[in-house]
Short mmCIF file of C-alpha atoms and ligand atoms in Angstrom, two decimals:
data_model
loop_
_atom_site.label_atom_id
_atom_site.label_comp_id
_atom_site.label_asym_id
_atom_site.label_seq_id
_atom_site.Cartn_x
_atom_site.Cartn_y
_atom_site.Cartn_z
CA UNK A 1 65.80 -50.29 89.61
CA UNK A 2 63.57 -53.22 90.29
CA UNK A 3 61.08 -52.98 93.41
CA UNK A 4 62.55 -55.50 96.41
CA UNK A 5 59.49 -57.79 97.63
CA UNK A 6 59.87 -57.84 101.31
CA UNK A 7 58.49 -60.04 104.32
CA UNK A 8 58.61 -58.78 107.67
CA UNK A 9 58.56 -61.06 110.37
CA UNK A 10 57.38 -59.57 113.59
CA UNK A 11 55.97 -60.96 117.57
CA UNK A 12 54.48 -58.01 119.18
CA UNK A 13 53.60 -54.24 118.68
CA UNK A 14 55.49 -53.98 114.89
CA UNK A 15 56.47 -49.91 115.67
CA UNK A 16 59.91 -51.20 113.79
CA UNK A 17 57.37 -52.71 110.92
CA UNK A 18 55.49 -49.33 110.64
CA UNK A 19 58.43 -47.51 110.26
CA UNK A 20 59.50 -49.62 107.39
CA UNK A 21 56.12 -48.85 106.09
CA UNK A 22 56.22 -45.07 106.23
CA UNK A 23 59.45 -45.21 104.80
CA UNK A 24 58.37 -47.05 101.29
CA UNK A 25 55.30 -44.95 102.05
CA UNK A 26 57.13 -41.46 101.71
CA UNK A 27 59.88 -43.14 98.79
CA UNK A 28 62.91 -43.22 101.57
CA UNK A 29 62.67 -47.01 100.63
CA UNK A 30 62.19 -48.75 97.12
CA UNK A 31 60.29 -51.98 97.72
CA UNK A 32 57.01 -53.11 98.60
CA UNK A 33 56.28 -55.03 102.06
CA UNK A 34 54.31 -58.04 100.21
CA UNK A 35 54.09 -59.67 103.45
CA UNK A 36 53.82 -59.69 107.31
CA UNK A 37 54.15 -62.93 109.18
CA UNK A 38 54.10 -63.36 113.20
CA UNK A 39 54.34 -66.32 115.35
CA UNK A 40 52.11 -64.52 117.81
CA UNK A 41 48.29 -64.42 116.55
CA UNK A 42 47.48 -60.92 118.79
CA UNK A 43 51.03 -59.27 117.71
CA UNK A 44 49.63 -55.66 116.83
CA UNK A 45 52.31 -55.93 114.16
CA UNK A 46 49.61 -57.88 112.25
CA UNK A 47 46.96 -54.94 112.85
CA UNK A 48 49.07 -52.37 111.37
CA UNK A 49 49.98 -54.44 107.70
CA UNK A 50 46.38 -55.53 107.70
CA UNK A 51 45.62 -51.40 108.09
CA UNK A 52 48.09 -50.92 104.95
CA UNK A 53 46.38 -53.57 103.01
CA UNK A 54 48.99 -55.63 103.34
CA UNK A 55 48.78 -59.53 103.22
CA UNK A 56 49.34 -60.95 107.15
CA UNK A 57 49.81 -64.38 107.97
CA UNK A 58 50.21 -65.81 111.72
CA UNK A 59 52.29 -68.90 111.99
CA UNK A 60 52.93 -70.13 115.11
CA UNK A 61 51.98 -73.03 117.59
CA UNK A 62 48.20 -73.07 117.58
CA UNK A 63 48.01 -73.76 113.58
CA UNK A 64 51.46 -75.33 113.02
CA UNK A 65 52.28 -76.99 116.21
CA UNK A 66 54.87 -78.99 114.27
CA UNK A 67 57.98 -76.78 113.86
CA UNK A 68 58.85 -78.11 110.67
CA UNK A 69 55.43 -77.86 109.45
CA UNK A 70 55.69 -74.40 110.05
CA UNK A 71 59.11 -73.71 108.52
CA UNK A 72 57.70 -75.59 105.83
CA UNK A 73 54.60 -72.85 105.75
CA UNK A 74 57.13 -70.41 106.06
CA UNK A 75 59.42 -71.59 103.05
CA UNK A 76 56.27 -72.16 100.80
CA UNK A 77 54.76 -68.43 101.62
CA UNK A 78 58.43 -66.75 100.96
CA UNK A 79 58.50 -68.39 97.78
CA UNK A 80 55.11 -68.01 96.36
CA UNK A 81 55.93 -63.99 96.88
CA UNK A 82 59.36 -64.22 95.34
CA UNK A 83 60.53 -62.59 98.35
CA UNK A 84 63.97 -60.92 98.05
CA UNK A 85 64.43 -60.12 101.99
CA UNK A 86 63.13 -61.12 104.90
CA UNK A 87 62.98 -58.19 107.93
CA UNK A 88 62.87 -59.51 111.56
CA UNK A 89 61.64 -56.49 113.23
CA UNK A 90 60.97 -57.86 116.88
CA UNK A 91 60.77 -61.58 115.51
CA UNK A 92 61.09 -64.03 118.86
CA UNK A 93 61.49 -66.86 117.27
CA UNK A 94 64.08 -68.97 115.64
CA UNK A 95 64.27 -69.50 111.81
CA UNK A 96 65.11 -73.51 110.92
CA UNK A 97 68.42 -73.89 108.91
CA UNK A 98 66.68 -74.39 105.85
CA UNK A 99 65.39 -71.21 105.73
CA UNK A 100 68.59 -69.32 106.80
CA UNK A 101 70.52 -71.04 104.05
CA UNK A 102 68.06 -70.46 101.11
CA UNK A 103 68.10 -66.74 102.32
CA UNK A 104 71.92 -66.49 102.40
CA UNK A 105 72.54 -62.66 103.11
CA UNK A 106 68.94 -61.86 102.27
CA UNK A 107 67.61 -61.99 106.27
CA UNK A 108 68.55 -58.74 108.56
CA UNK A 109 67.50 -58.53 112.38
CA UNK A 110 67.06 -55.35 114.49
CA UNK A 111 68.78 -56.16 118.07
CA UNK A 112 68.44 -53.63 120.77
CA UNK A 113 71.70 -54.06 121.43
CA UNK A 114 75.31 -53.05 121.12
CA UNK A 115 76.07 -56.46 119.64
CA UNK A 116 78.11 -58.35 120.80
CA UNK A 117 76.87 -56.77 123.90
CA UNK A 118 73.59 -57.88 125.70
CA UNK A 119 73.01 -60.36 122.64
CA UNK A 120 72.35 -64.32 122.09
CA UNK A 121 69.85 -66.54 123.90
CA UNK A 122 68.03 -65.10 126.57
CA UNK A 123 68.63 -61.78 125.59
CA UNK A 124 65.51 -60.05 124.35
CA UNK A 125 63.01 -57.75 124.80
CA UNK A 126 63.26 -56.25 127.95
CA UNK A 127 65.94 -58.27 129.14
CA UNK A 128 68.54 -56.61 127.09
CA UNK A 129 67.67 -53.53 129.25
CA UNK A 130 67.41 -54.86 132.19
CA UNK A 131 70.89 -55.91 131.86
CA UNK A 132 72.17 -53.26 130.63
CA UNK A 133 71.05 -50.92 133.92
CA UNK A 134 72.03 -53.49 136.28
CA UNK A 135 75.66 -53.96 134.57
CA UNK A 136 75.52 -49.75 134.98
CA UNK A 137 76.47 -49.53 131.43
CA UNK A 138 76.94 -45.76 130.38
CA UNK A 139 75.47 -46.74 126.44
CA UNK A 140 73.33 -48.97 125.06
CA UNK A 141 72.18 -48.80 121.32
CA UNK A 142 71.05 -51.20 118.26
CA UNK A 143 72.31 -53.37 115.97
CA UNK A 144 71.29 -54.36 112.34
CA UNK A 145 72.66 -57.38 111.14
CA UNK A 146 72.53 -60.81 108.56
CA UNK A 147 71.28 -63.31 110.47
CA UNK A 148 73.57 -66.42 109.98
CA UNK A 149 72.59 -69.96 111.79
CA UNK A 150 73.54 -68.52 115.43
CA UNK A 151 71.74 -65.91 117.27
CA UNK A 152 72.27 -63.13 116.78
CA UNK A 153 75.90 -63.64 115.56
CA UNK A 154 75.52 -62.82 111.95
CA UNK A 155 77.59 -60.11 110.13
CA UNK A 156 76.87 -56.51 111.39
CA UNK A 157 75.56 -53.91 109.04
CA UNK A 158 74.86 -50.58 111.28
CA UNK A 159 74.98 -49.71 114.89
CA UNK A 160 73.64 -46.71 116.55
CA UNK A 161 74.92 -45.68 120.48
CA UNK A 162 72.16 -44.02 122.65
CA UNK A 163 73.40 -42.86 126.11
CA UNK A 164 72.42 -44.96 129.35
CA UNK A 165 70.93 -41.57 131.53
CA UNK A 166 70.48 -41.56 135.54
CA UNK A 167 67.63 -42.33 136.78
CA UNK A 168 66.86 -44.80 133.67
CA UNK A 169 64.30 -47.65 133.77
CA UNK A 170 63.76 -50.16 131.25
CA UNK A 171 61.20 -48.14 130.05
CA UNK A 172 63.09 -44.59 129.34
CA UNK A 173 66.17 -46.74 128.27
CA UNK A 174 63.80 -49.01 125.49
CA UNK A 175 61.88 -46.09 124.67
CA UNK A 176 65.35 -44.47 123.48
CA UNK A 177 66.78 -47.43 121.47
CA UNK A 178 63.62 -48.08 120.02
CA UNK A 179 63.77 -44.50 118.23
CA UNK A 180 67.14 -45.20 117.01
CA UNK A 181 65.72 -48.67 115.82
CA UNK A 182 63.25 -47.17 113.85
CA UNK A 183 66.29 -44.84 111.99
CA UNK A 184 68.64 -48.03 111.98
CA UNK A 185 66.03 -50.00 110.75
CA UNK A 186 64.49 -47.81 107.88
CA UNK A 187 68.54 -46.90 106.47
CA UNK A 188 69.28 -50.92 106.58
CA UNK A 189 66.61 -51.94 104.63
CA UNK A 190 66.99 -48.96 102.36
CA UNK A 191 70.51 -49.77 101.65
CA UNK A 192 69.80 -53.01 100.98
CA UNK A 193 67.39 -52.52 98.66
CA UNK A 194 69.17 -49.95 96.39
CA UNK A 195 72.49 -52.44 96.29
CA UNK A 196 74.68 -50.13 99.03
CA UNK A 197 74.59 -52.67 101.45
CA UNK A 198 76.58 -56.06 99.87
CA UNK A 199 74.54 -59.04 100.64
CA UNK A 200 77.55 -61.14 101.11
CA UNK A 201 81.44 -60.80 100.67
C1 LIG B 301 62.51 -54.03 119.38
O1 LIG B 301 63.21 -53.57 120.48
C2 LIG B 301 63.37 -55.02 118.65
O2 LIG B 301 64.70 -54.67 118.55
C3 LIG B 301 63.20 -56.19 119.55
O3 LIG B 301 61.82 -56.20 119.85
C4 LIG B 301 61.33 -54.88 119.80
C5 LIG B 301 60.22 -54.87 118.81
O4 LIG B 301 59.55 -53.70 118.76
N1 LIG B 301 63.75 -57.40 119.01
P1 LIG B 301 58.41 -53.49 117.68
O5 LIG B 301 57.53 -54.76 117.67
O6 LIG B 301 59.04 -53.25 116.35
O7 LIG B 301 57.63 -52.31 118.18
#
């Protein structure tokens, strides 16, 4: 089977990112990260590739303050690696159309979320949490999914629950889902790349 060429597109701390990278690192995943691109030029994300000798790139206002400009950038980088997928792992920002539609069934997010719950603009990050605790939700989990030209409304691929626990705070509660993100995260991509996951139906 052929090696998938992957870009991860990540805004902050990457611990989704690394997992992907232990994965192909141990052989749980078949494909090489060829690139990791943040809108944010101090996401730690960006520390940890560049640690694995992978190429990083930082896109985001201060270079490209023109958005198109900086799809553009995007488009030209994704094809000059023959990318097969593209991995938002923690990725706050929007992809343009264009992108989306050359990528057809080739882009997965990671949503700390039960989507459809606690999804969509506005919620991110801690947010999702936050809302979560104050609806007094008994579960929370995460959500891998294609990402179509809505947010967060593309086709689901996995979910994984994690209990809500008393006494939670936004920090115990993220802590958990993260660690089921890092599982959800590493079996999506794997199953992507080995064909067990369709692409598009
Ligand atoms: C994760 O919760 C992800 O689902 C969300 O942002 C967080 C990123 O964490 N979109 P990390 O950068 O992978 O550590």
């Amino acid at each position: 089977m052929q090696i998938k060429r992957l870009a991860v597109l990540v805004s902050g701390g990457g611990s989704n990112l690394q997992a992907l990278i232990d994965a192909i690192q141990s052989g749980e995943i078949s494909a090489k990260i060829e690139l990791v691109i943040s809108n944010r030029e101090q996401a730690y994300g960006l520390t940890r590739a560049a640690q694995n000798g992978i190429a990083t790139h930082y896109l985001g206002i201060k270079n490209y303050p023109d958005s198109n400009a900086r799809a553009e950038k995007l488009n030209t980088l994704l094809a000059a690696h023959q990318i097969d997928y593209v991995v938002l792992a923690g990725y706050l920002s929007i992809l343009k159309p264009e992108t989306i539609r050359q990528y057809e069934g080739r882009i997965v997010n990671i949503h700390p979320s039960l989507i459809p719950k606690y999804c969509g603009e506005g919620f991110y990050g801690h947010h999702v949490h936050e809302a979560v605790l104050a609806n007094g939700e008994s579960e929370s989990g995460a959500t891998t999914h294609f990402v179509d030209e809505g947010v967060d409304t593309g086709k689901i691929i996995y979910q994984e629950r994690v209990p809500v626990l008393k006494g939670d705070t936004v920090e115990t509660l993220s802590a958990r889902v993260l660690t089921v993100e890092h599982q959800l995260i590493v079996r999506t991509v794997r199953d992507l790349c080995s064909g067990s996951v369709k692409t598009s139906e």
